[in-house]
XYZ file of C-alpha atoms in Angstrom:
709
model
C 71.931 117.806 114.449
C 74.977 116.498 112.685
C 74.634 116.804 108.876
C 74.904 113.901 106.524
C 77.639 113.584 103.946
C 76.542 114.784 100.560
C 76.689 111.951 98.115
C 76.105 112.965 94.474
C 73.819 110.540 92.713
C 75.485 110.784 89.325
C 78.186 108.311 88.312
C 80.557 110.616 86.535
C 82.312 113.944 87.008
C 82.853 115.880 90.217
C 80.027 116.379 92.663
C 80.301 119.536 94.740
C 77.987 120.854 97.357
C 77.378 121.729 100.907
C 76.720 118.909 103.363
C 74.922 121.385 105.541
C 71.695 121.481 103.551
C 71.053 119.107 100.609
C 68.329 121.514 99.288
C 70.683 124.532 99.001
C 73.457 123.652 96.450
C 74.398 127.297 96.200
C 75.366 127.577 99.844
C 77.979 130.394 100.264
C 81.615 129.578 100.837
C 81.448 130.569 104.486
C 79.113 127.597 105.262
C 80.948 124.918 107.138
C 81.420 121.954 107.220
C 82.125 121.568 103.491
C 82.654 118.717 101.113
C 84.279 118.456 97.702
C 84.075 115.358 95.543
C 82.104 112.031 95.713
C 82.605 109.563 98.502
C 82.063 106.229 96.706
C 78.806 104.456 97.153
C 80.689 101.166 97.206
C 81.893 102.116 100.644
C 79.055 99.978 101.831
C 80.617 96.881 100.226
C 82.921 95.734 103.032
C 83.089 96.059 106.778
C 86.293 97.828 107.775
C 89.010 95.480 109.039
C 90.695 98.133 111.073
C 90.195 101.769 111.914
C 92.612 104.426 110.670
C 94.155 106.364 113.464
C 93.011 109.964 113.517
C 95.502 110.682 116.312
C 98.462 109.251 114.450
C 101.578 111.287 114.700
C 101.796 111.164 110.908
C 99.137 113.420 109.281
C 99.386 111.413 106.019
C 98.531 107.699 105.909
C 99.120 105.769 102.762
C 96.972 102.675 102.263
C 98.883 100.255 100.056
C 97.713 96.923 98.700
C 96.822 94.995 95.633
C 93.656 95.746 93.728
C 90.616 94.318 95.331
C 91.561 94.399 99.033
C 89.209 97.293 99.918
C 91.524 100.329 100.195
C 88.893 102.719 98.894
C 86.267 101.264 101.224
C 88.541 101.777 104.235
C 89.144 105.410 103.253
C 85.467 106.081 102.669
C 84.595 104.558 106.012
C 87.158 106.768 107.641
C 85.674 109.833 105.903
C 82.197 109.023 107.069
C 83.419 108.434 110.628
C 85.208 111.778 110.721
C 82.220 113.707 109.397
C 79.833 112.003 111.764
C 81.996 112.862 114.745
C 81.872 116.610 113.954
C 85.625 116.567 113.922
C 86.083 118.027 110.491
C 85.404 121.241 108.630
C 86.367 120.200 105.083
C 86.351 116.900 103.256
C 87.969 116.684 99.820
C 87.702 113.364 97.922
C 89.984 113.279 94.913
C 90.048 110.640 92.182
C 93.826 110.616 91.745
C 94.258 108.423 88.675
C 96.406 111.114 86.985
C 97.962 114.492 87.702
C 95.237 116.392 85.722
C 92.393 114.998 87.878
C 94.274 115.961 91.048
C 94.817 119.498 89.827
C 91.194 119.786 88.754
C 89.978 118.693 92.237
C 92.290 121.169 93.973
C 91.256 123.938 91.535
C 87.591 123.177 92.377
C 88.565 123.578 96.003
C 90.123 126.997 95.268
C 86.903 128.110 93.594
C 84.629 126.819 96.335
C 86.750 127.803 99.338
C 88.915 130.702 98.189
C 86.596 132.253 95.573
C 89.033 131.950 92.666
C 87.362 131.670 89.257
C 89.705 132.600 86.442
C 93.124 130.942 87.125
C 94.241 127.815 85.241
C 93.907 124.453 87.119
C 97.680 124.173 87.940
C 97.778 127.747 89.352
C 94.418 127.370 91.199
C 95.688 124.062 92.644
C 98.779 125.876 94.077
C 96.468 128.477 95.590
C 94.369 125.800 97.281
C 97.548 124.092 98.706
C 98.653 127.483 100.053
C 95.255 127.890 101.765
C 95.680 124.423 103.309
C 99.072 125.493 104.551
C 97.705 128.491 106.480
C 94.135 127.667 107.510
C 93.209 126.660 111.040
C 90.209 124.677 109.733
C 90.313 120.885 110.245
C 90.624 119.270 106.838
C 90.542 115.700 105.474
C 91.995 115.129 102.021
C 91.560 111.724 100.461
C 93.557 110.951 97.346
C 91.994 107.762 95.936
C 93.934 105.401 93.707
C 97.192 107.202 93.054
C 98.468 105.501 89.947
C 101.865 107.113 89.527
C 103.849 108.740 92.363
C 105.237 111.204 89.885
C 101.720 112.716 89.600
C 101.986 113.868 93.225
C 105.141 115.873 92.709
C 104.336 119.393 94.069
C 100.805 118.380 94.939
C 101.181 116.834 98.336
C 98.936 118.548 100.933
C 100.870 120.091 103.754
C 101.951 117.955 106.691
C 99.981 119.636 109.512
C 98.131 118.306 112.532
C 94.828 119.904 111.338
C 95.264 118.588 107.764
C 94.783 114.821 107.636
C 95.560 113.066 104.305
C 94.571 109.518 103.298
C 96.119 108.050 100.125
C 95.036 104.795 98.501
C 97.426 103.191 96.003
C 98.773 100.009 94.648
C 102.218 101.506 94.356
C 105.026 100.841 96.833
C 107.545 103.305 95.428
C 109.874 104.994 97.831
C 108.789 108.318 96.290
C 105.523 107.999 98.185
C 107.235 108.106 101.513
C 108.489 111.254 103.100
C 108.080 113.532 106.086
C 104.839 112.941 107.947
C 103.709 109.994 105.829
C 102.887 106.566 107.327
C 102.578 103.433 105.189
C 99.643 101.100 106.063
C 99.643 97.721 104.380
C 96.140 96.544 103.538
C 95.889 92.846 103.156
C 93.078 90.329 102.459
C 90.362 89.353 104.911
C 91.105 87.113 107.893
C 89.379 83.698 107.780
C 86.437 84.634 110.043
C 85.945 87.993 108.294
C 85.587 86.169 104.960
C 82.976 83.766 106.394
C 81.045 86.523 108.083
C 80.993 88.634 104.864
C 79.789 85.679 102.753
C 77.084 84.879 105.289
C 75.716 88.387 105.014
C 75.898 88.529 101.242
C 74.376 85.107 100.746
C 71.565 85.691 103.254
C 72.391 82.834 105.561
C 73.524 82.611 109.168
C 76.221 80.247 107.954
C 75.275 77.274 110.044
C 74.123 75.221 107.057
C 77.176 75.754 104.817
C 79.913 77.343 106.973
C 82.449 74.692 105.836
C 81.671 75.400 102.182
C 81.923 79.178 102.732
C 85.235 78.693 104.464
C 86.400 76.585 101.510
C 85.215 79.237 99.004
C 87.019 81.967 100.913
C 90.217 79.898 100.806
C 89.681 79.190 97.074
C 89.472 82.938 96.474
C 92.464 83.749 98.693
C 90.254 85.838 101.022
C 90.314 88.701 98.583
C 87.349 91.006 99.472
C 86.526 92.001 95.844
C 86.588 88.363 94.703
C 84.277 87.379 97.581
C 81.856 90.172 96.705
C 81.644 89.245 93.012
C 81.471 85.564 93.691
C 78.651 85.979 96.183
C 76.759 88.165 93.706
C 77.179 85.519 91.015
C 76.002 82.753 93.344
C 72.870 84.704 94.263
C 72.064 85.784 90.715
C 72.487 82.277 89.332
C 70.741 80.525 92.216
C 73.688 78.278 92.936
C 74.845 76.410 96.046
C 78.236 77.382 97.359
C 79.471 73.838 96.754
C 78.438 73.957 93.064
C 80.198 77.320 92.596
C 83.317 75.831 94.072
C 83.182 72.989 91.588
C 82.890 75.468 88.686
C 85.827 77.468 90.123
C 88.042 74.403 90.190
C 87.068 73.378 86.657
C 90.166 74.288 84.654
C 88.007 74.588 81.534
C 86.315 77.609 83.047
C 88.073 80.950 83.005
C 87.698 83.296 85.881
C 85.756 85.888 83.822
C 82.915 83.357 83.349
C 82.422 82.948 87.114
C 81.792 86.582 88.136
C 78.971 88.989 87.141
C 79.355 90.829 83.843
C 79.918 94.631 83.785
C 76.177 95.424 83.792
C 75.365 93.485 86.970
C 78.380 94.176 89.196
C 77.484 94.419 92.888
C 78.024 97.326 95.295
C 78.721 99.826 92.563
C 81.904 98.109 91.387
C 83.370 99.563 88.327
C 85.352 96.531 86.960
C 85.020 92.757 86.816
C 87.586 90.874 88.851
C 90.086 90.117 86.054
C 90.129 93.775 84.964
C 91.062 95.074 88.407
C 94.725 94.280 87.770
C 94.925 95.241 84.121
C 95.979 98.826 84.762
C 98.717 97.700 87.214
C 100.098 95.130 84.725
C 100.059 97.637 81.912
C 101.797 100.186 84.136
C 104.454 97.644 85.142
C 105.058 96.842 81.499
C 105.860 100.487 80.853
C 108.709 100.441 83.395
C 112.214 99.314 82.548
C 112.757 96.766 81.001
C 109.680 97.509 78.978
C 107.176 94.790 78.131
C 108.630 92.104 80.349
C 106.684 92.314 83.586
C 103.545 90.569 82.317
C 105.655 87.642 81.123
C 107.477 87.395 84.423
C 104.138 87.492 86.172
C 102.882 84.692 83.886
C 105.996 82.629 84.798
C 105.409 83.137 88.517
C 101.726 82.146 88.045
C 102.841 78.521 87.486
C 104.520 78.335 90.955
C 103.621 78.291 94.604
C 101.781 81.522 95.462
C 102.887 81.537 99.082
C 106.627 81.685 98.277
C 108.819 81.547 95.194
C 112.544 81.892 95.743
C 113.809 84.799 93.619
C 116.579 82.472 92.290
C 113.943 80.591 90.388
C 112.720 83.707 88.565
C 116.296 84.925 87.881
C 117.591 81.481 86.757
C 119.089 81.007 83.316
C 115.968 79.184 81.948
C 113.785 82.017 83.211
C 116.034 84.647 81.704
C 116.001 82.704 78.414
C 112.194 82.582 78.379
C 111.964 86.352 79.060
C 114.567 87.006 76.380
C 112.404 85.116 73.886
C 109.367 87.092 74.959
C 111.307 90.369 74.619
C 112.297 89.337 71.088
C 108.697 88.567 70.153
C 107.793 92.088 71.227
C 109.969 93.443 68.429
C 108.854 91.094 65.664
C 106.619 93.689 64.133
C 109.765 95.750 63.446
C 111.199 92.956 61.287
C 113.141 89.768 61.936
C 116.071 89.807 64.309
C 119.368 88.307 63.366
C 121.328 85.829 65.527
C 120.419 83.949 68.662
C 117.974 85.393 71.162
C 119.938 86.837 74.058
C 118.921 86.048 77.606
C 117.812 88.929 79.843
C 120.389 89.829 82.486
C 119.738 89.091 86.136
C 119.527 92.845 86.797
C 116.796 93.256 84.237
C 114.706 90.492 85.737
C 115.130 91.889 89.242
C 114.106 95.336 87.940
C 110.991 93.809 86.421
C 110.258 91.965 89.656
C 110.614 95.212 91.625
C 108.210 96.846 89.179
C 105.650 94.169 89.965
C 106.276 94.696 93.642
C 105.883 98.434 93.420
C 102.482 97.993 91.768
C 101.411 95.410 94.390
C 101.022 92.575 91.902
C 103.616 90.562 93.847
C 105.318 90.945 97.186
C 109.103 90.642 97.064
C 111.322 90.540 100.137
C 114.849 90.880 98.753
C 116.574 91.063 102.209
C 114.901 87.903 103.638
C 116.215 84.384 103.230
C 115.689 83.172 99.636
C 114.348 86.644 98.708
C 110.806 85.199 98.564
C 108.208 86.342 96.052
C 104.504 86.025 96.940
C 101.638 86.230 94.489
C 97.906 86.177 95.240
C 96.353 83.037 93.700
C 93.706 84.991 91.751
C 96.357 87.244 90.213
C 98.104 84.001 89.210
C 95.006 82.676 87.629
C 94.337 85.842 85.670
C 97.940 85.789 84.481
C 97.771 82.074 83.445
C 94.444 82.571 81.658
C 96.040 85.402 79.612
C 98.270 82.736 77.973
C 96.749 80.516 75.291
C 96.892 76.727 75.482
C 99.725 76.431 73.007
C 102.033 78.805 74.827
C 100.985 77.506 78.246
C 103.021 74.336 77.472
C 106.089 76.441 76.767
C 105.466 78.356 80.019
C 105.259 75.135 81.967
C 108.419 73.864 80.339
C 110.497 76.958 81.317
C 108.942 77.006 84.798
C 110.084 73.394 85.338
C 113.602 74.108 84.042
C 113.753 77.230 86.304
C 113.010 75.141 89.428
C 115.587 72.522 88.538
C 118.221 75.237 87.959
C 117.554 76.701 91.357
C 117.619 73.318 93.113
C 120.368 73.313 95.807
C 123.376 71.091 95.422
C 124.578 68.964 98.364
C 122.921 68.234 101.678
C 121.402 70.404 104.389
C 118.900 72.417 102.317
C 115.714 70.918 103.719
C 113.692 74.109 103.915
C 114.590 75.287 100.397
C 113.904 71.839 98.963
C 110.439 71.850 100.546
C 109.723 75.324 99.141
C 110.707 74.108 95.663
C 108.654 70.963 96.018
C 105.652 73.072 96.801
C 106.183 74.963 93.477
C 106.450 71.699 91.575
C 103.149 70.552 93.264
C 101.586 73.800 92.174
C 102.920 73.464 88.575
C 101.541 69.950 88.439
C 98.122 71.156 89.773
C 97.689 74.069 87.336
C 99.381 72.668 84.236
C 99.529 68.913 84.534
C 98.493 68.215 81.000
C 100.812 70.881 79.594
C 103.774 69.409 81.507
C 103.179 65.992 79.939
C 102.391 67.334 76.470
C 105.712 69.156 76.228
C 107.704 66.349 77.837
C 108.652 68.349 80.918
C 107.595 65.623 83.362
C 111.158 65.048 84.568
C 110.398 67.792 87.133
C 107.619 65.573 88.530
C 110.018 62.637 88.737
C 112.523 64.805 90.539
C 109.836 65.987 93.002
C 108.677 62.482 93.797
C 112.171 61.288 94.586
C 112.803 64.446 96.620
C 109.877 63.677 98.870
C 111.420 60.250 99.466
C 114.858 61.687 100.117
C 113.242 63.995 102.677
C 111.905 60.907 104.490
C 108.272 61.261 103.321
C 108.143 57.740 101.901
C 104.343 57.530 101.707
C 104.202 60.773 99.705
C 106.884 59.539 97.327
C 105.017 56.280 96.840
C 101.705 58.112 96.223
C 103.394 60.404 93.629
C 105.182 57.561 91.812
C 101.924 55.558 91.690
C 100.141 58.445 90.019
C 103.097 59.134 87.707
C 103.189 55.455 86.630
C 99.460 55.500 85.859
C 99.766 58.744 83.860
C 102.864 57.504 81.965
C 101.218 54.258 81.093
C 98.220 56.142 79.692
C 100.095 58.762 77.792
C 103.448 57.088 76.898
C 102.464 53.433 76.913
C 103.300 50.531 79.304
C 106.702 49.752 77.916
C 107.947 53.331 77.385
C 111.359 53.758 79.153
C 109.915 56.530 81.373
C 106.946 54.369 82.356
C 109.400 51.662 83.373
C 111.370 54.240 85.350
C 108.208 55.115 87.230
C 107.633 51.471 88.099
C 111.265 50.906 89.172
C 111.244 54.037 91.370
C 107.950 53.027 92.850
C 109.420 49.686 93.849
C 112.476 51.311 95.359
C 110.471 53.569 97.711
C 108.101 50.673 98.566
C 111.258 48.788 99.636
C 112.487 51.700 101.738
C 109.067 51.875 103.383
C 109.233 48.098 104.307
C 106.300 47.306 101.962
C 108.057 44.114 100.937
C 105.362 42.320 98.843
C 104.476 45.325 96.720
C 108.111 46.262 96.330
C 109.054 42.799 95.022
C 106.126 42.824 92.607
C 106.952 46.301 91.230
C 110.692 45.617 90.935
C 110.256 42.265 89.237
C 107.890 43.778 86.684
C 110.264 46.633 86.062
C 113.363 44.387 85.845
C 111.718 42.002 83.369
C 110.542 44.861 81.087
C 113.851 46.845 81.393
C 115.877 43.868 80.260
C 113.660 43.639 77.174
C 113.420 47.372 76.436
C 116.885 48.722 77.484
C 118.940 45.527 77.687
C 120.509 43.656 80.579
C 123.575 46.002 80.887
C 121.699 49.275 80.991
C 122.292 51.142 84.246
C 118.569 51.354 85.083
C 118.235 47.590 84.528
C 121.249 46.974 86.791
C 119.893 49.415 89.484
C 116.582 47.520 89.549
C 118.354 44.229 89.702
C 120.385 45.527 92.626
C 117.212 46.546 94.468
C 115.924 43.009 94.093
C 119.246 41.542 95.308
C 119.196 43.765 98.384
C 115.750 42.596 99.280
C 116.995 39.057 98.912
C 119.713 39.856 101.473
C 117.271 41.446 103.897
C 115.248 38.245 103.781
C 118.302 36.103 104.672
C 119.506 35.209 101.261
C 123.066 36.571 101.908
C 124.933 34.309 99.521
C 122.433 34.845 96.736
C 122.698 38.600 97.191
C 126.536 38.448 96.932
C 126.274 36.393 93.748
C 123.858 38.854 92.021
C 125.892 41.889 93.081
C 129.114 40.252 91.687
C 127.328 39.866 88.358
C 126.163 43.450 88.440
C 129.708 44.663 89.204
C 131.117 42.717 86.250
C 128.596 44.364 83.918
C 129.156 47.859 85.344
C 132.960 47.683 84.886
C 132.466 47.126 81.139
C 131.121 50.664 80.755
C 132.279 52.555 83.875
C 135.489 53.241 85.700
C 135.952 52.177 89.363
C 135.053 55.628 90.704
C 131.537 55.593 89.268
C 129.031 55.916 92.095
C 127.096 52.764 91.049
C 130.346 50.786 90.951
C 131.267 51.956 94.501
C 127.808 51.174 95.786
C 127.919 47.674 94.310
C 131.273 46.980 95.947
C 129.753 48.103 99.281
C 126.857 45.727 98.801
C 129.173 42.820 98.120
C 131.331 43.553 101.250
C 128.189 43.891 103.443
C 126.476 40.720 102.354
C 129.690 38.715 102.440
C 130.132 39.843 106.035
C 126.584 38.862 106.857
C 127.257 35.473 105.268
C 130.117 34.902 107.779
C 133.166 36.775 106.555
C 133.001 39.566 109.169
C 136.620 40.591 109.131
C 136.842 40.594 105.306
C 133.646 42.692 104.974
C 134.842 45.214 107.601
C 138.215 45.581 105.838
C 136.531 46.016 102.468
C 134.150 48.729 103.743
C 136.959 50.562 105.555
C 138.999 50.610 102.363
C 136.018 51.901 100.329
C 135.296 54.558 102.916
C 138.899 55.716 103.023
C 139.150 55.771 99.221
C 135.930 57.661 98.378
C 136.511 60.192 95.536
C 136.535 63.840 96.708
C 133.229 64.599 94.878
C 131.346 62.327 97.272
C 130.497 64.402 100.375
C 131.631 63.004 103.652
C 128.185 63.867 105.056
C 126.086 62.604 102.161
C 123.428 59.899 102.752
C 125.594 57.551 100.640
C 128.569 57.937 102.989
C 126.373 57.781 106.101
C 124.919 54.449 104.930
C 128.456 53.012 104.570
C 129.329 54.238 108.082
C 126.108 52.836 109.579
C 126.652 49.376 107.978
C 130.307 49.382 109.102
C 129.363 50.200 112.714
C 126.822 47.339 112.627
C 129.452 44.864 111.395
C 131.956 45.996 114.089
C 129.327 45.347 116.755
C 128.735 41.898 115.310
C 132.462 41.308 115.533
C 132.348 42.171 119.250
C 133.323 45.834 119.257
C 130.096 47.166 120.867
C 131.736 50.200 122.390
C 133.360 51.204 119.124
C 130.039 50.782 117.297
C 128.304 53.042 119.855
C 130.942 55.725 119.394
C 130.669 55.560 115.628
C 126.845 55.734 115.704
C 126.721 58.629 118.131
C 128.962 60.596 115.858
C 126.983 59.510 112.798
C 123.568 60.455 114.276
C 124.766 64.014 114.835
C 125.678 64.274 111.116
C 122.352 62.779 110.075
C 120.296 65.038 112.282
C 122.073 68.070 110.883
C 121.651 67.066 107.197
C 118.410 65.092 107.158
C 116.549 66.451 110.186
C 115.816 64.897 113.592
C 112.698 62.979 112.503
C 113.973 61.512 109.251
C 113.335 57.739 109.041
C 117.026 57.095 108.385
C 117.966 58.962 111.632
C 115.447 56.877 113.454
C 117.148 53.752 112.126
C 120.468 54.899 113.570
C 118.734 55.847 116.898
C 117.132 52.424 117.070
C 120.509 50.770 116.465
C 122.026 52.877 119.184
C 119.416 51.818 121.707
C 119.949 48.166 120.744
C 123.760 48.387 121.155
C 123.387 50.252 124.514
C 121.433 47.205 125.721
C 124.130 44.863 124.470
C 126.733 46.974 126.258
C 124.769 46.569 129.530
C 123.337 50.077 129.623
C 119.732 48.860 129.964
C 118.184 52.054 131.480
C 119.564 54.160 128.657
C 118.546 51.562 126.155
C 114.960 51.631 127.438
C 114.876 55.473 127.512
C 116.166 55.727 123.907
C 113.904 52.978 122.624
C 110.872 54.811 124.092
C 111.973 57.935 122.302
C 112.411 56.109 119.001
C 109.018 54.463 119.345
C 107.230 57.758 119.953
C 108.890 59.264 116.807
C 108.242 56.264 114.661
C 104.583 56.190 115.672
C 104.372 59.866 114.696
C 106.397 59.726 111.490
C 105.673 56.290 110.121
C 102.395 55.326 111.858
C 101.349 52.856 114.521
C 101.200 49.831 112.236
C 104.364 50.387 110.237
C 106.845 47.343 110.325
C 109.662 49.466 111.693
C 107.392 50.869 114.418
C 106.430 47.296 115.304
C 110.133 46.397 115.377
C 110.873 49.156 117.902
C 107.832 48.179 119.952
C 109.052 44.587 120.148
C 112.551 45.760 121.238
C 111.028 47.865 123.994
C 108.891 44.976 125.141
C 111.943 42.687 125.419
C 113.991 45.285 127.265
C 111.182 46.011 129.823
C 110.516 42.250 130.352
C 114.170 41.501 130.978
C 114.422 44.440 133.408
C 111.375 43.200 135.256
C 112.715 39.606 135.375
C 116.091 40.934 136.747
C 114.332 42.742 139.570
């Protein structure tokens, strides 16, 4: 009969005994199999997500992951499996928090196995390692929770086929790797694993609340330890899962209030959730540059957990913030003279690597944007360690860091989306703080960026919320409230929401004239938006008149190369041409296009708009073939810089289909119109005015084709 593993009932110290006979603790050394140390009771906490490979070519497997992912449970499950399979003679479980505990465990092995009784722990440990090097017995050594790789120097068990070693650690240092050692990344639960675990812990088959359990698992980032403690809290408090999720999302509640206290932890856990990472954070703070890692972690806690470009965390504002934090660390030594120096980029990167080495973040320096990932619960703990007063300062520097890292020029769609995600996260976790410290410019930037990316509905939604918040906090006539109203009207106009756009822009224009004056650039921009809508509705001459007034005002304060001056000249030329002066409008736009200052990119949306309008006027003047050539070249530029599904690209594609029909290429016109219609239905929706416009064009083309046949 295969013996059971001897689990000592006490909670402290080292439990040593034979697993051959629980009633004979004085079993002689020759009795095999043998066990040293305590396999943790909490091994029952989680089901193993994968099985460690006993037949692996590498005798030593290192389980690496953040605190709470279940590394110890995996190692304990492996130990039980090995013992139950009769494939092992000796099991040694070592609590490896420091070098002394490792040496004591090895020394105990020397006494139990080799009969040594009088040597010091370091010497006895060496004797035990020597025995491991020469024995033919099959051994399993588990070094649980190695805190510092330096503690293992000279204490690594030998790399032999009959001596298997499992190490659990949060450290990712290269010093852990070497001959015969295999790194195994331990991550969080998969989605279904989380739901299955919660169903078992909550005593339900999951059919009545599977959706809520799935939501809770996502709220907790599928972290096994978090799921265990949350489930225990739910059961102890008699809560529904939905109610617990409400409490979890309540920003007035700190995470420590939503897990069991230390006396009622489930599954023999030793620490509450927030304390799991304290040791790692403290250890990271001890590494160079000392005392900075926790502040860098706090800064990253305000941003998107699934990917922060390293350039954000090494930006000048971030380095300034960390420099201030470093100065505060030394205040007890007396006041410092002069300005607070920024940290260097190398110091920040070193601190980032310290956090990575301790599995508090995941940093990929060789991948695009050198992305940094942080578990949402680690972020929450880091945020909650910062008091309300300083959380505003943290939000301020986080917003400046994002703006500093924002790419210049066109063609950075992926990076812009990544940064928008961080702004959305900042807004979600520190919305009040952002407004209280006046850092809401970042929210304005994000809303416009969504619009620039072609997500007009998202831009409108964000500007609507921003306007409501600004009205409540700043007042209805505050300049920034009026800016929200003006930008809302602008994106409503681009989205062909004519009635709401006119209403928003008229309100903004009336208030801006009163608050900022008729010649202020924001007043003139809003007036120009209204004039453009007048032109779109057929009021060509009125649009020309208004833009001429705007140009006169602009030239009082700006030189002819100012972007707003150039744009106003383009508007005058375009609407004059639409009013009948085609040749004059074409010449004017050609001159403007040729004379653009060098700082205006030839592939910018501004330049593309001029080119698109110029091609349309040339077609109206009879040069259909030339217009098609121009638009086919333009659409390649737009697809490259804006993306193939951007609404502005679809405008160009629609125009191309229309001009192909006018040139007599009906089959191609029908084919391209069908393609545009499919994309507009997907991007803009079935009922959008521009979708309806393309649908009408397709209907006309098909009807004419049928009539011709």
